[in-house]
XYZ file of C-alpha atoms in Angstrom:
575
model
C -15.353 -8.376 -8.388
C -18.412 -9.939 -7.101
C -18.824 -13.057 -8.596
C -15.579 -15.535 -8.684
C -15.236 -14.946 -5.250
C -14.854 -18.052 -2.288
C -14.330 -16.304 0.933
C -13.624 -12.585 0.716
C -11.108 -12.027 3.347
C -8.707 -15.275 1.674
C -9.361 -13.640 -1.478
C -5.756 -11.753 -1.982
C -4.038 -15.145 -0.891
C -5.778 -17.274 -3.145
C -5.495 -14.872 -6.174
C -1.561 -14.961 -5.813
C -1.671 -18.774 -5.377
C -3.610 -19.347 -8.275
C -1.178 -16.686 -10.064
C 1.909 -18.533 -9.173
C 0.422 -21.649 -10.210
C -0.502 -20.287 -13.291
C 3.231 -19.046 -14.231
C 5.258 -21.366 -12.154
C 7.868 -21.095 -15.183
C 8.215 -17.415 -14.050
C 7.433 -17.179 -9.645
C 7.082 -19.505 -6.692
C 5.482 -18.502 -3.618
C 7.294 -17.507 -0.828
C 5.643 -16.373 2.238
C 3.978 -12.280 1.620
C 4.533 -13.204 -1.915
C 6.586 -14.538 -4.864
C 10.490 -14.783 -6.624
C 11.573 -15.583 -9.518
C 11.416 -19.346 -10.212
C 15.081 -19.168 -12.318
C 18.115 -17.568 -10.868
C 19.514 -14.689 -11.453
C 23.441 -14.074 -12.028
C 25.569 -13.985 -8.641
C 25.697 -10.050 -7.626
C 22.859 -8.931 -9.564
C 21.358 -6.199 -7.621
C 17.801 -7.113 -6.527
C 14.732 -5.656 -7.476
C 11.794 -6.042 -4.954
C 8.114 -4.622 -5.885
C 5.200 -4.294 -3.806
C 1.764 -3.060 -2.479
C -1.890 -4.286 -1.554
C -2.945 -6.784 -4.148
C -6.106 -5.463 -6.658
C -3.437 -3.822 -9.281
C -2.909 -7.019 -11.149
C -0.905 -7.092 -13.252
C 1.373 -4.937 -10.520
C 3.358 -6.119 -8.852
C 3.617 -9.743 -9.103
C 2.802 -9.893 -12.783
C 6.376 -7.888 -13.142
C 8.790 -10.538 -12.047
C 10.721 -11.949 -14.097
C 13.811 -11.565 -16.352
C 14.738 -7.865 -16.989
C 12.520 -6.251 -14.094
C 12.113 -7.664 -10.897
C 13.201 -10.139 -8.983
C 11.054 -10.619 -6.349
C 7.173 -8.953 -5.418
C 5.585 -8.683 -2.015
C 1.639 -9.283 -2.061
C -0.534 -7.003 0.330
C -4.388 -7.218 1.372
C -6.598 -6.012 -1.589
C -5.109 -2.239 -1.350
C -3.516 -2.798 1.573
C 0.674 -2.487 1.823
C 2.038 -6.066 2.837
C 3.571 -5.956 6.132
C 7.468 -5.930 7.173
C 7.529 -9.724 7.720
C 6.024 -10.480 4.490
C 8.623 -8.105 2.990
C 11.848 -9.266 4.364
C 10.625 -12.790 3.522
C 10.268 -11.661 -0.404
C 13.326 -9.673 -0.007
C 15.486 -12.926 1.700
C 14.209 -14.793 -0.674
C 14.873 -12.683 -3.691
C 18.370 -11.765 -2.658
C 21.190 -12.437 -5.248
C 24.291 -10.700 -3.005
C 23.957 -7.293 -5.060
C 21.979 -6.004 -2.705
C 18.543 -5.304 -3.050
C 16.200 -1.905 -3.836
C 12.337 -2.238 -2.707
C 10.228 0.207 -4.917
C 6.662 1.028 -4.051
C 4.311 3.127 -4.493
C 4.322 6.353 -2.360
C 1.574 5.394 0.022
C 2.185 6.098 4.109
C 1.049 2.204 5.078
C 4.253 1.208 2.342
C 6.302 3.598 3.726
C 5.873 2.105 7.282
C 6.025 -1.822 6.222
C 8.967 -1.622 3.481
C 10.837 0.868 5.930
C 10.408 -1.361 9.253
C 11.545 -4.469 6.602
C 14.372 -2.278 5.199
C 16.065 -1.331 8.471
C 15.537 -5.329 9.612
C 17.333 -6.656 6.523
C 20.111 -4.273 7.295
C 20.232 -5.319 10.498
C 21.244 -8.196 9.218
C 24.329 -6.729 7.333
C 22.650 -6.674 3.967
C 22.459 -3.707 1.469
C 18.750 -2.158 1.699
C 17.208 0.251 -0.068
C 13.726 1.471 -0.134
C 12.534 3.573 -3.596
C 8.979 5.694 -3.395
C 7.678 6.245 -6.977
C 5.654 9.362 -6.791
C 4.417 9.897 -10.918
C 0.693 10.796 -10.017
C 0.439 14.674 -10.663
C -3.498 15.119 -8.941
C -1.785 14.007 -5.835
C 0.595 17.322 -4.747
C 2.063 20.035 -6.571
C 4.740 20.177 -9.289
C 7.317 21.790 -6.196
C 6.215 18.455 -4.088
C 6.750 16.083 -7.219
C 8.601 12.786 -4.156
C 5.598 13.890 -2.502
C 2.640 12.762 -4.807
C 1.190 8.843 -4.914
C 2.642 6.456 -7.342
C 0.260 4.964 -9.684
C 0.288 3.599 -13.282
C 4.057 5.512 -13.557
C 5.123 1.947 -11.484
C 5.866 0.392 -14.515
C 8.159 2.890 -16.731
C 10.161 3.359 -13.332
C 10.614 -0.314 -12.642
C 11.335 -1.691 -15.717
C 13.872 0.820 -16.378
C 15.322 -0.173 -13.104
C 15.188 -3.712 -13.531
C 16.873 -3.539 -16.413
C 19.651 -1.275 -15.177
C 19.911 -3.885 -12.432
C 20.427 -6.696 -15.797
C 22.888 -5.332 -17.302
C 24.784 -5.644 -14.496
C 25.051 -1.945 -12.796
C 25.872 -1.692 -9.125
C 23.540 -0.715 -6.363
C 24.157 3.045 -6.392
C 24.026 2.851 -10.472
C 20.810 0.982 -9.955
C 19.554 3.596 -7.299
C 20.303 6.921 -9.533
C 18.872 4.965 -12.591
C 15.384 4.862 -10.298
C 16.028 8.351 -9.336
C 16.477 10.092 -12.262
C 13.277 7.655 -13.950
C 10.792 8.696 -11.211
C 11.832 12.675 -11.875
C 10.802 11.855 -15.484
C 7.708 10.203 -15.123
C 4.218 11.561 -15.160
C 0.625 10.081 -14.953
C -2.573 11.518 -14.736
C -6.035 9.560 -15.155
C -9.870 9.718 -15.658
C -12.115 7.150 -14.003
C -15.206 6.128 -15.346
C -17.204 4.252 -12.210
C -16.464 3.304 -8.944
C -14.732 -0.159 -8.109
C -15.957 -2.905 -5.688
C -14.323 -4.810 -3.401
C -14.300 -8.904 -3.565
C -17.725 -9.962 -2.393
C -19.113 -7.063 -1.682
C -22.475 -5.726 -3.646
C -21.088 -2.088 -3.418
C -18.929 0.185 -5.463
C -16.259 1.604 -2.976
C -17.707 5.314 -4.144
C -19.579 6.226 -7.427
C -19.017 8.487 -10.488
C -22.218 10.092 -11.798
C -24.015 8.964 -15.157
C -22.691 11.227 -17.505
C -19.382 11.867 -16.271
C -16.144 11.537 -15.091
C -13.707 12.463 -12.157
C -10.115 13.440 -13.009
C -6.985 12.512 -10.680
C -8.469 9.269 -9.516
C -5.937 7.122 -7.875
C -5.578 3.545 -7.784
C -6.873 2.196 -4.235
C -10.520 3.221 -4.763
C -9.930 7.495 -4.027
C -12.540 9.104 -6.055
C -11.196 12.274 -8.318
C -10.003 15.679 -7.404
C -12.895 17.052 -10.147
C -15.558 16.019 -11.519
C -16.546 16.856 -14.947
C -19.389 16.245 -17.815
C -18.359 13.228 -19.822
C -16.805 14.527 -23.089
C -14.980 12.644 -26.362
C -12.280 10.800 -26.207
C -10.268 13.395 -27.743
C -11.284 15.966 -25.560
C -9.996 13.786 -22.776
C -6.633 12.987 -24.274
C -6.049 16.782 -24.706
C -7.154 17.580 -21.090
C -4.749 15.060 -19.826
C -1.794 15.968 -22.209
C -2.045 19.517 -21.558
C -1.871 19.130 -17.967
C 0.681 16.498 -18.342
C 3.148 18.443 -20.632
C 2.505 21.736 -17.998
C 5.644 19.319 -16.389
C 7.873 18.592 -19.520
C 11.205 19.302 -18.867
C 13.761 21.689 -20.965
C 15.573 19.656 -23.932
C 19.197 19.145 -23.789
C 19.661 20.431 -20.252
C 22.070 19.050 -17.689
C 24.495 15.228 -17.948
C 21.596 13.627 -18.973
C 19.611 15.716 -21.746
C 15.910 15.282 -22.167
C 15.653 14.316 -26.016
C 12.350 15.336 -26.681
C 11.619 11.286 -26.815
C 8.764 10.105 -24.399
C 7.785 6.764 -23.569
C 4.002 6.047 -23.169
C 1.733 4.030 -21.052
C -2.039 4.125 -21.934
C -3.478 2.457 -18.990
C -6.916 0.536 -18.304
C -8.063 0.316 -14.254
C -9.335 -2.888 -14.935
C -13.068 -2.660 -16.872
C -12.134 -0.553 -19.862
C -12.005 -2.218 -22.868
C -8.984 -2.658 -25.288
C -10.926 -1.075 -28.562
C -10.829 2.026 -26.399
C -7.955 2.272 -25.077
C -6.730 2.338 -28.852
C -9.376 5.072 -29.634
C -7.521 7.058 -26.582
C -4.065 6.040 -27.518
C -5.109 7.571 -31.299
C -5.778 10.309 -30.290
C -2.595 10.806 -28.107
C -0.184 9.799 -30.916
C -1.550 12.648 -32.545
C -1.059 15.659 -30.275
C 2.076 14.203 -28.654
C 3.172 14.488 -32.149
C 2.056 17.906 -33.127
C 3.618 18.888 -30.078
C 6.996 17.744 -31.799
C 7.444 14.650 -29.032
C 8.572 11.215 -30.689
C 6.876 7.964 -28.849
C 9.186 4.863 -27.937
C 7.872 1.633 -27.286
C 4.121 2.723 -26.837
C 2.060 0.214 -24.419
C -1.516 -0.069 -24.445
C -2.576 -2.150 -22.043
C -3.726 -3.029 -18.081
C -0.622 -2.891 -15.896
C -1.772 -0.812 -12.830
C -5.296 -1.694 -12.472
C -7.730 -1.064 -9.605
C -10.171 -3.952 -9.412
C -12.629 -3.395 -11.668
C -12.789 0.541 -12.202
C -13.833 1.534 -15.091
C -11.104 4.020 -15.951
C -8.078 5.332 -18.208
C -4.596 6.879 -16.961
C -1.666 8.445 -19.490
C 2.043 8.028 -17.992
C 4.553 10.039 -20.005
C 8.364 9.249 -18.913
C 10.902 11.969 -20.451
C 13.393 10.104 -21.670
C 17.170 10.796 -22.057
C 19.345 8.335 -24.033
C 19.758 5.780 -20.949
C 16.627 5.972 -19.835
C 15.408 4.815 -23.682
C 18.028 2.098 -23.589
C 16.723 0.980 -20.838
C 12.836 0.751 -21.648
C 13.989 -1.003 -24.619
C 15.962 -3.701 -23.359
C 14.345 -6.841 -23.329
C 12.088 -8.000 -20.144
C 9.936 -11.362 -20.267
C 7.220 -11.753 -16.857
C 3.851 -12.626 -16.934
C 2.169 -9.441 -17.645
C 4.831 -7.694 -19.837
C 7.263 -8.700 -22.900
C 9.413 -6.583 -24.633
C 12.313 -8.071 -26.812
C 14.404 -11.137 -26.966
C 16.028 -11.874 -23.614
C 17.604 -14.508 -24.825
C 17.972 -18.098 -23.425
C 16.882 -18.328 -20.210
C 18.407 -20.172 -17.226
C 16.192 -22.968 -17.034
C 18.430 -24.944 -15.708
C 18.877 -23.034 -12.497
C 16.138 -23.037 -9.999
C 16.313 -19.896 -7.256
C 16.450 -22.083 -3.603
C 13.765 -20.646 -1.331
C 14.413 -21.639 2.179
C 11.436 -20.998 4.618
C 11.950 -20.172 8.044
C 10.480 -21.949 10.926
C 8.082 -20.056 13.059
C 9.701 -19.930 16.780
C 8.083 -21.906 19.245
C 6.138 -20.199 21.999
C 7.327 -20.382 25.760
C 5.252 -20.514 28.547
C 5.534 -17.882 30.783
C 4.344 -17.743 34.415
C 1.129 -18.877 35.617
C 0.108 -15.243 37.183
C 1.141 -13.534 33.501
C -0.516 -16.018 31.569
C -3.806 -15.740 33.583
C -3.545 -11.983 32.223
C -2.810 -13.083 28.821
C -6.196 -14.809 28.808
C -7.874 -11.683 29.232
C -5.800 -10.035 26.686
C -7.015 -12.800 24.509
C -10.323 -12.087 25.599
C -10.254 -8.641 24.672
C -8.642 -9.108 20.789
C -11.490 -11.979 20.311
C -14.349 -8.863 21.202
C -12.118 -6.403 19.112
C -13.109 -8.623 15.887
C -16.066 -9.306 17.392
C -16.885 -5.533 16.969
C -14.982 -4.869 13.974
C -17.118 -7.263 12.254
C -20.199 -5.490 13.329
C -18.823 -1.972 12.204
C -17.036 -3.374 9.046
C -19.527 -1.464 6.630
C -19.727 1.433 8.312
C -16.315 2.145 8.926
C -15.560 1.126 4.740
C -18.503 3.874 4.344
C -16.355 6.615 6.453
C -13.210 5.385 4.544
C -15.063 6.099 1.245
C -15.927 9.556 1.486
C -12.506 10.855 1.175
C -10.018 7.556 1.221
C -10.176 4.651 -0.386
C -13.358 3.088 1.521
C -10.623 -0.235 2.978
C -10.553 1.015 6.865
C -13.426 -1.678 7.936
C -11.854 -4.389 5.791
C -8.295 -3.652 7.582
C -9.781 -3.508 10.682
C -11.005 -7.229 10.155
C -8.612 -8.478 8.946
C -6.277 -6.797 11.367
C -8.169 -7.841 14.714
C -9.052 -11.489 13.328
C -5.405 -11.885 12.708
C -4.576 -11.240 16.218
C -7.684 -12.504 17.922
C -6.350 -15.741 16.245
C -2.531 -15.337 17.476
C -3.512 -14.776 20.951
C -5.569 -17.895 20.932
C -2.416 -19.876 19.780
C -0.563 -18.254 22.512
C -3.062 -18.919 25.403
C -3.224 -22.726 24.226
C 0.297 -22.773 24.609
C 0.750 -20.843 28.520
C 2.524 -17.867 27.047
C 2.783 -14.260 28.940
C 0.821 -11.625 28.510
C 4.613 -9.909 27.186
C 4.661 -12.694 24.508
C 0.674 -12.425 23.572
C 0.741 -9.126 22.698
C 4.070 -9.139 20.480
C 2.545 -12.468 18.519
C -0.845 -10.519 18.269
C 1.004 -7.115 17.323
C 2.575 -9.037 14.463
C -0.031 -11.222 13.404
C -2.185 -7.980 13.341
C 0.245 -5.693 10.983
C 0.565 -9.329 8.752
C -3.337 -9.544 8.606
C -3.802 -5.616 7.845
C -1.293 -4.523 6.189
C -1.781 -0.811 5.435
C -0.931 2.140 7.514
C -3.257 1.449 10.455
C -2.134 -2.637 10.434
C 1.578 -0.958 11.044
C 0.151 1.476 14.202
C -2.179 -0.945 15.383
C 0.141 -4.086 15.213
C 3.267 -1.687 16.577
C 1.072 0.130 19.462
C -0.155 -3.712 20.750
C 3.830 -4.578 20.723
C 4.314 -2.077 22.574
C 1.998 -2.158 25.468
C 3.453 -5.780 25.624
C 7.101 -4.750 25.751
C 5.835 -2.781 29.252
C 4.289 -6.369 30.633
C 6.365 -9.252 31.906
C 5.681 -13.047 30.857
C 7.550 -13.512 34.590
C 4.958 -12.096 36.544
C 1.716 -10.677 36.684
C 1.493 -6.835 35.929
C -0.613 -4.317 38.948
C -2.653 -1.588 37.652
C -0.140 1.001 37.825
C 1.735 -1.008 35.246
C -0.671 -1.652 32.816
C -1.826 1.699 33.094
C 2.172 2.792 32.061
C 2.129 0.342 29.327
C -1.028 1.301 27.849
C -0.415 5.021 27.316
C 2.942 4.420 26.183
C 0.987 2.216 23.620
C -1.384 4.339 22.664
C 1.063 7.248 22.217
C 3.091 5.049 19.658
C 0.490 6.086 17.571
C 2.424 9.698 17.501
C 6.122 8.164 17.051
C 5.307 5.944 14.497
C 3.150 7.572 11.872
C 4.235 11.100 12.760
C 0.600 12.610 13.004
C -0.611 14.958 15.402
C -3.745 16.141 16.781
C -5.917 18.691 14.509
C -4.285 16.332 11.097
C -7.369 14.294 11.082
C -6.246 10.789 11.786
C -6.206 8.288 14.985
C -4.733 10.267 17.160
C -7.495 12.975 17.214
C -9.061 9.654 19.430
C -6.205 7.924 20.752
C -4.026 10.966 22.351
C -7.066 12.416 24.492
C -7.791 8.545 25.108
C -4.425 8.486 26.819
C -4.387 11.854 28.884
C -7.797 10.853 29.844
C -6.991 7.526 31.168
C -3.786 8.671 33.230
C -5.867 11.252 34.551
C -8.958 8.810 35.756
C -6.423 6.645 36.779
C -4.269 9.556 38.834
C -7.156 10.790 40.518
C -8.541 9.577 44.312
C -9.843 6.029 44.270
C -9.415 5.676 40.870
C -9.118 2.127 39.390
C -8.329 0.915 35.795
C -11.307 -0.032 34.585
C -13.405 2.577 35.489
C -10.363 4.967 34.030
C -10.621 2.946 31.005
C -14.544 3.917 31.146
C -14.454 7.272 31.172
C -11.344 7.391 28.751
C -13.265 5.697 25.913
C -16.198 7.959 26.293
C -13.823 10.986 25.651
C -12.016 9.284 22.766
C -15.655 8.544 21.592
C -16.042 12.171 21.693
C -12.947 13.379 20.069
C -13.450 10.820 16.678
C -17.019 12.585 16.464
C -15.900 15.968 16.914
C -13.228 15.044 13.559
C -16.230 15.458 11.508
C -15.532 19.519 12.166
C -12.415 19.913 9.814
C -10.965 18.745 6.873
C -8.307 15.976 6.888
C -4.513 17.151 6.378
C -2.459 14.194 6.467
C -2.829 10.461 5.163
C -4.800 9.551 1.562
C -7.713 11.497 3.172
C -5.648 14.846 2.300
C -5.568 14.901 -1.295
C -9.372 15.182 -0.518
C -9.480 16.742 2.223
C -12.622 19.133 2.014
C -14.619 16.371 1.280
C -14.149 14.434 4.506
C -16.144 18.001 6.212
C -18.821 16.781 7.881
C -17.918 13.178 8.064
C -15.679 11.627 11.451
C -12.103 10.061 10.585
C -12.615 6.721 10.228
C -9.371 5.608 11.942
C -10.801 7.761 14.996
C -13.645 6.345 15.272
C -12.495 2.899 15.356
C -10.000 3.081 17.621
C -12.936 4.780 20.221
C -14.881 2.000 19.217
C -12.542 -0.820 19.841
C -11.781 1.390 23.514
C -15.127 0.836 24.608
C -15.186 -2.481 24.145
C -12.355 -3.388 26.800
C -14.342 -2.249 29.838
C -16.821 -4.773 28.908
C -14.575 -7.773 28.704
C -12.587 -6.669 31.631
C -15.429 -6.243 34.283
């Protein structure tokens, strides 16, 4: 991914524009993403896909007749945010009401659930659908636990075409349910994958072998093993794979012994190989007494250019088969006839206008300068640690945390400037910049970062200027929103091991005799500085860091260290 490249960071945008271009028979763009460019029957429940962009073809390649209806485009591996969701979801909307599936990924689960609850504000019929097929990821007892990978598209397009014929939103729902419970992926990755622009791999797979349980955002394998046939790899992944097959005839829906099959390439393995693979899996699915329905061979979950292979096995009762048989026609995948299409019917996209900003009072908008100030060092500094911080990332994640923290502060050095030329409160900076900076991120930390600087602005007035005592308040109970939202604690191995000493640090500078923000703020950042380091001691347990967590030993959380890093910046705007 380093050579038909323009700017990096526009990359994702321009990729979907170009895509929708390409297809405009199938999607338009809608703002986070695209719809379907026909309409769909009055009632139809709505099927919404999304996650960070790099997968092609998911999730926008699967719109269209028979699967979904609308997709949501993210940052390269980055989860869109909630805006760009309930825009794609508005937009895709067909009265039914409307299902949003996704990958099991915490930054998805924050975005799609922030959009889902907005959309029902709004009196409409939400529903938000984790597929969870990957089995390296968690433990057969923890199956709605594990990461969703290549298993995406046996679980949507059954879906979407439960949604076609015409089956109500709970129908639709227990259609999703009952595919995800049947679906199950493992894969093998081959080499590392890079990033647009950039002249590294995101982590590296030794000459002369392999790592097993890779997953799609750049996370390096569980094991690592000496490269073997192709048959020997088919029969390690089946066996591990068929460790999960359900009993036959069981329960209102009896497993039939029938299994649908996805051979999957991550984006650099060629097609005569994948039919090598696939060979060899015909045969000891076979011998195992399974019959295959509707085989694909083909890139539909990729990961940038990763040299790879995954096997997704769905367990199919009579329904389910039905329904990965019935006809589907998007970009990326065709299966039957669906018949004439409604060409003559364009879906109506109706954007919506950005509200204006107010001015707010000359003593709260002389504080939203320096707020500004402070988000335009914040990129400043992210820029510089960029690298480093995607190095951190690497080691047990998926080697994006300096990219989202770019694209993140950029966003909202870039909304406060808007603000500032147009007199608004520090109250109204920060909730533009908290937006602009979950839009720009996307991913887990775009949704803490973006909700912790809305919050430190819901304690501020655009009335009045704030005293000391006031920001203080407002920038703990910030901080601390790092807790409440993503549900970490200290000792897990995430931002908080920085941000919650941060916060008793700075209310105790603060509390003490003579003490005075900015020096608080000094010594504050020193001891969150501390705390990310001392994350190096212990292995992560929470986030896409845990699935790997031994190997982050001996390196500092990532998400730690920025936020110390972005703390000591503020003392030197501020004096």
């Amino acid at each position: 991914m380093t050579f038909l490249v323009n700017d990096p960071e526009k990359f994702p945008a321009e990729a979907v524009a170009g895509f929708a271009a390409a297809y405009s028979t199938y999607v338009q763009p809608v703002h986070g993403g695209v719809v379907r460019t026909g309409a769909s029957p009055k009632g139809e429940v709505s099927i919404v896909v999304g996650g960070g962009s790099g997968h092609y073809p998911a999730f926008a390649g699967w719109v269209g007749q028979g699967m979904a209806h609308g997709a949501v485009c993210g940052n390269i591996f980055s989860s869109p945010s909630a805006s760009q969701a309930t825009s794609v979801c508005r937009a895709a909307d067909n009265g039914g009401g409307t299902i949003i599936m996704f990958g099991n990924y915490a930054g998805d689960v924050l975005h799609f659930g922030n959009a889902a609850e907005q959309l029902r504000a709004e009196g409409r019929d939400v529903r938000i659908f984790t597929i969870s097929d990957d089995i390296a990821s968690n433990t057969a007892d923890n199956h709605l636990d594990r990461r969703g990978i290549a298993g995406d598209l046996l679980v949507v397009k059954t879906t979407g075409a439960a949604a076609a014929e015409g089956m109500d939103i709970d129908a639709v729902e227990a259609v999703a349910t009952r595919a995800n419970a049947r679906t199950r992926t493992l894969g093998v990755a081959f080499t590392g994958c890079t990033f647009p622009g950039a002249s590294e791999p995101l982590f590296e797979v030794e000459p002369g072998t392999f790592g097993l349980g890779l997953g799609i955002h750049g996370e390096p394998g569980i094991s690592e093993h000496e490269m073997m046939s192709s048959d020997d790899i088919a029969a390690m992944i089946i066996g591990k794979l068929l460790e999960e097959e359900p009993e036959r005839g069981q329960g209102d829906h009896p497993y039939t012994g029938r299994v649908a099959v996805l051979v999957n390439g991550l984006g650099a393995t060629k097609y005569e190989e994948m039919f090598v693979f696939y060979g060899a899996v015909k045969r000891m699915l076979e011998e195992r007494g399974l019959a295959i329905v509707g085989p694909v061979v083909d890139e539909q979950v990729t990961s940038l250019d990763m040299a790879g292979v995954s096997l997704s096995l769905m367990f199919l009762d009579d329904e389910l088969e039905r329904l990965w048989l019935a006809p589907a026609d998007t970009p990326a995948y065709r299966v039957g006839n669906v018949g004439a299409a409604r060409a003559g019917e364009r879906r109506v996209v109706v954007d919506e206008e950005q509200a204006a900003i107010e001015a707010g009072a000359p003593e709260s908008a002389e504080q939203a300068r320096v707020v500004a100030r402070v988000l335009a060092a914040f990129e400043e500094r992210a820029r510089e640690v960029e690298h480093e911080l995607g190095r951190m990332d690497s080691v047990a994640g998926d080697g994006d945390h300096g990219q989202g923290m770019v694209l993140g502060t950029s966003a909202a050095a870039k909304a406060a400037r808007e603000a500032v030329d147009a007199g608004a409160g520090a109250r109204t900076l920060l909730a533009r910049a908290g937006a602009a900076w979950s839009e720009g991120a996307g991913g887990t930390a775009g949704a803490l970062w973006g909700g912790a600087l809305a919050k430190v602005g819901a304690g501020l007035s655009d009335d009045a200027a704030t005293d000391e005592a006031g920001l203080l308040a407002a920038v703990v109970d910030g901080v601390r929103s790092f807790v409440t939202m993503g549900g970490a604690q200290v000792g897990d191995k995430t931002i908080v091991d920085a941000s919650e000493p941060f916060a008793e640090a700075l209310a105790a500078a603060f509390d003490a005799p003579g003490g005075a923000l900015v020096d608080a703020w000094e010594s504050a950042a020193q001891v969150a500085e501390d705390a990310a380091a001392g994350t190096a001691r212990f292995a992560a347990t929470k986030g896409r860091a845990r699935t790997h967590g031994e190997k982050s030993v001996g390196t500092p959380d990532p998400g730690a260290t920025s936020f110390a890093i972005l703390m000591k910046v503020v003392p030197q705007v501020i004096k």
